[in-house]
Coordinates of C-alpha atoms in Angstrom, one line a residue:
M28 CA 25.8 -59.0 -66.2
D29 CA 23.7 -61.9 -65.0
E30 CA 22.2 -64.5 -67.3
S31 CA 18.8 -62.8 -67.5
G32 CA 20.4 -59.6 -68.8
T33 CA 18.9 -57.6 -65.9
Y34 CA 22.1 -55.5 -65.4
Q35 CA 22.2 -54.6 -69.1
Q36 CA 18.5 -53.7 -69.2
T37 CA 19.0 -51.5 -66.1
N38 CA 21.9 -49.6 -67.6
I39 CA 19.9 -49.1 -70.9
S40 CA 17.0 -47.7 -68.9
I41 CA 19.2 -45.4 -66.9
V42 CA 20.8 -43.9 -70.1
K43 CA 17.4 -43.7 -71.8
D44 CA 16.0 -41.8 -68.7
S45 CA 19.0 -39.4 -68.9
Y46 CA 18.1 -38.6 -72.5
V47 CA 14.4 -38.1 -71.7
I48 CA 15.3 -35.7 -68.9
A49 CA 17.9 -33.9 -71.2
L50 CA 15.1 -33.4 -73.8
Q51 CA 12.8 -32.0 -71.2
V52 CA 15.4 -29.6 -69.9
A53 CA 16.1 -28.4 -73.5
K54 CA 12.3 -28.0 -74.3
A55 CA 11.9 -26.0 -71.1
K56 CA 14.9 -23.8 -72.2
K57 CA 16.5 -24.3 -68.8
P58 CA 20.3 -24.4 -68.1
H59 CA 22.0 -27.8 -68.3
T60 CA 22.6 -27.6 -64.5
T61 CA 18.9 -27.9 -63.9
G62 CA 19.0 -31.7 -64.1
E63 CA 21.6 -32.2 -61.4
S64 CA 20.7 -29.2 -59.1
L65 CA 16.9 -29.4 -59.2
L66 CA 15.4 -32.4 -61.0
K67 CA 17.5 -35.2 -59.6
P68 CA 17.2 -34.2 -55.9
C69 CA 13.4 -33.7 -56.2
T70 CA 12.9 -37.0 -58.1
V71 CA 15.1 -39.0 -55.7
Y72 CA 13.2 -37.6 -52.7
S73 CA 9.7 -38.2 -54.3
V74 CA 10.6 -41.7 -55.4
R75 CA 11.9 -42.5 -51.9
L76 CA 8.5 -41.4 -50.4
V77 CA 6.4 -43.2 -52.9
L78 CA 8.3 -46.3 -53.9
G79 CA 10.9 -46.8 -51.2
E80 CA 14.6 -46.6 -50.6
E81 CA 15.5 -49.3 -53.2
S82 CA 13.9 -47.4 -56.0
S83 CA 15.4 -44.1 -54.7
Q84 CA 18.9 -45.7 -55.0
K85 CA 18.2 -46.6 -58.6
M86 CA 17.2 -43.0 -59.4
K87 CA 20.5 -41.8 -58.0
L88 CA 22.2 -43.8 -60.8
I89 CA 20.8 -41.5 -63.5
S90 CA 23.5 -39.1 -64.6
L91 CA 22.2 -35.6 -64.9
S92 CA 25.4 -33.5 -64.6
N93 CA 26.0 -30.4 -66.7
N94 CA 28.3 -32.2 -69.1
T95 CA 26.0 -35.2 -69.4
I96 CA 23.0 -33.0 -70.3
K97 CA 25.1 -31.0 -72.7
N98 CA 26.4 -34.2 -74.4
R99 CA 22.9 -35.7 -74.6
D100 CA 21.7 -32.4 -76.3
A101 CA 24.6 -32.5 -78.8
K102 CA 23.9 -36.2 -79.7
M103 CA 20.2 -35.6 -80.1
S104 CA 20.9 -32.5 -82.2
E105 CA 23.3 -34.5 -84.4
N106 CA 20.7 -37.2 -84.8
I107 CA 18.1 -34.7 -85.9
K108 CA 20.4 -33.2 -88.4
E109 CA 21.4 -36.5 -89.9
N110 CA 17.7 -37.5 -90.3
M111 CA 16.9 -34.2 -91.9
V112 CA 19.8 -34.4 -94.3
S113 CA 18.9 -38.0 -95.1
K114 CA 15.3 -36.9 -96.1
V115 CA 16.7 -34.1 -98.2
M116 CA 19.1 -36.4 -100.0
S117 CA 16.4 -39.0 -100.7
S118 CA 14.2 -36.3 -102.3
P119 CA 14.5 -36.0 -106.1
F120 CA 15.1 -32.3 -105.6
F121 CA 14.9 -29.6 -103.0
S122 CA 15.0 -25.8 -102.5
L123 CA 16.4 -23.6 -99.8
Q124 CA 15.0 -20.5 -98.1
I125 CA 17.8 -18.5 -96.5
D126 CA 17.9 -15.4 -94.4
E127 CA 20.4 -13.7 -92.2
S128 CA 19.5 -12.5 -88.7
T129 CA 21.4 -10.9 -85.9
D130 CA 21.1 -12.5 -82.5
V131 CA 21.0 -10.8 -79.1
T132 CA 24.8 -10.8 -78.9
N133 CA 24.9 -8.8 -82.2
I134 CA 26.3 -11.7 -84.2
A135 CA 25.0 -12.4 -87.7
Q136 CA 23.4 -15.9 -88.2
L137 CA 22.4 -17.6 -91.4
L138 CA 19.1 -19.5 -91.1
A139 CA 18.2 -22.1 -93.8
F140 CA 14.9 -23.8 -94.3
C141 CA 14.5 -26.6 -96.8
R142 CA 11.6 -27.7 -98.9
Y143 CA 11.7 -31.3 -100.2
I144 CA 9.6 -34.1 -101.4
T145 CA 8.8 -37.2 -99.3
D146 CA 6.3 -40.0 -99.7
K147 CA 3.8 -37.8 -97.7
G148 CA 4.2 -34.9 -100.1
I149 CA 6.1 -31.7 -99.9
E150 CA 7.6 -30.9 -96.5
E151 CA 9.4 -27.8 -95.3
K152 CA 11.7 -28.0 -92.3
F153 CA 14.5 -26.0 -90.6
L154 CA 17.8 -27.2 -92.0
F155 CA 20.5 -25.3 -90.2
C156 CA 21.6 -22.1 -88.4
R157 CA 25.3 -21.0 -88.8
Q158 CA 27.2 -18.0 -87.8
L159 CA 28.3 -15.6 -90.5
E160 CA 31.9 -15.1 -89.7
M161 CA 32.7 -12.1 -91.9
T162 CA 29.8 -10.1 -93.3
T163 CA 26.2 -10.8 -94.5
K164 CA 27.3 -10.4 -98.2
S165 CA 26.2 -13.0 -100.7
V166 CA 29.8 -14.4 -101.0
D167 CA 29.8 -15.1 -97.2
V168 CA 26.3 -16.6 -97.3
L169 CA 27.3 -18.9 -100.2
A170 CA 30.4 -20.0 -98.3
V171 CA 28.4 -21.0 -95.2
V172 CA 25.9 -22.9 -97.4
A173 CA 28.8 -24.6 -99.3
D174 CA 30.4 -25.6 -96.0
F175 CA 27.2 -27.1 -94.7
F176 CA 26.7 -29.0 -98.0
E177 CA 30.3 -30.3 -97.9
E178 CA 30.2 -31.5 -94.4
S179 CA 26.6 -32.9 -94.4
G180 CA 26.2 -34.3 -97.9
P181 CA 23.3 -32.7 -99.8
S182 CA 24.0 -32.6 -103.5
W183 CA 24.2 -29.3 -105.4
N184 CA 22.7 -31.1 -108.4
K185 CA 19.4 -31.7 -106.6
L186 CA 19.1 -28.0 -105.5
E187 CA 16.4 -26.5 -107.7
G188 CA 16.0 -23.0 -106.1
V189 CA 17.3 -20.7 -103.5
F190 CA 15.1 -18.0 -102.1
S191 CA 16.1 -15.1 -99.8
D192 CA 14.7 -11.8 -98.7
G193 CA 16.1 -9.6 -101.4
G194 CA 19.3 -10.6 -103.1
L195 CA 19.3 -11.9 -106.7
I196 CA 19.9 -15.6 -106.7
C197 CA 20.5 -17.6 -109.8
L198 CA 21.2 -21.3 -109.8
V199 CA 23.6 -22.6 -112.4
H200 CA 23.7 -26.4 -112.6
D201 CA 26.5 -26.6 -115.1
Q202 CA 29.0 -25.1 -112.8
D203 CA 27.6 -26.7 -109.6
S204 CA 27.4 -23.3 -108.0
L205 CA 25.2 -20.5 -107.0
L206 CA 25.5 -17.0 -108.2
L207 CA 24.2 -14.5 -105.6

């Protein structure tokens, strides 16, 4: 690094650009390989035409490999989850809306939405989607929710209600558990 910090700033810009492109690939629902196989060659070529060879060489430094895009997606996803859980944990209480669904590969998924209080009022956001390993019975649903709570940190004591599409749900604070 030189005294002005130019090298460090360049590296930060390259990594930031990699995240921006990874986000665009994810929003477009395109394969991770799109960055390296399509976007990078087109961008390098366009930059060379418009800004010259020196700028084109800088564009080549942006890593857009399949693994890089996949890792960027995973880090952004983890950051979103941490922010969401932080908001839920800072709320005085929250509720869950849960439902199971079967994906295109015939695997049962549990979807959970959370309603909580912020300084802006009541917010409702997607909390998680997890595979139901065994069945869609209430015991298995509870196990998936419990695993998420254990690994992510929301408190059972702040959970005021759980809603689903048909099963009887009762919240028992004394036992720190749900009866489904």
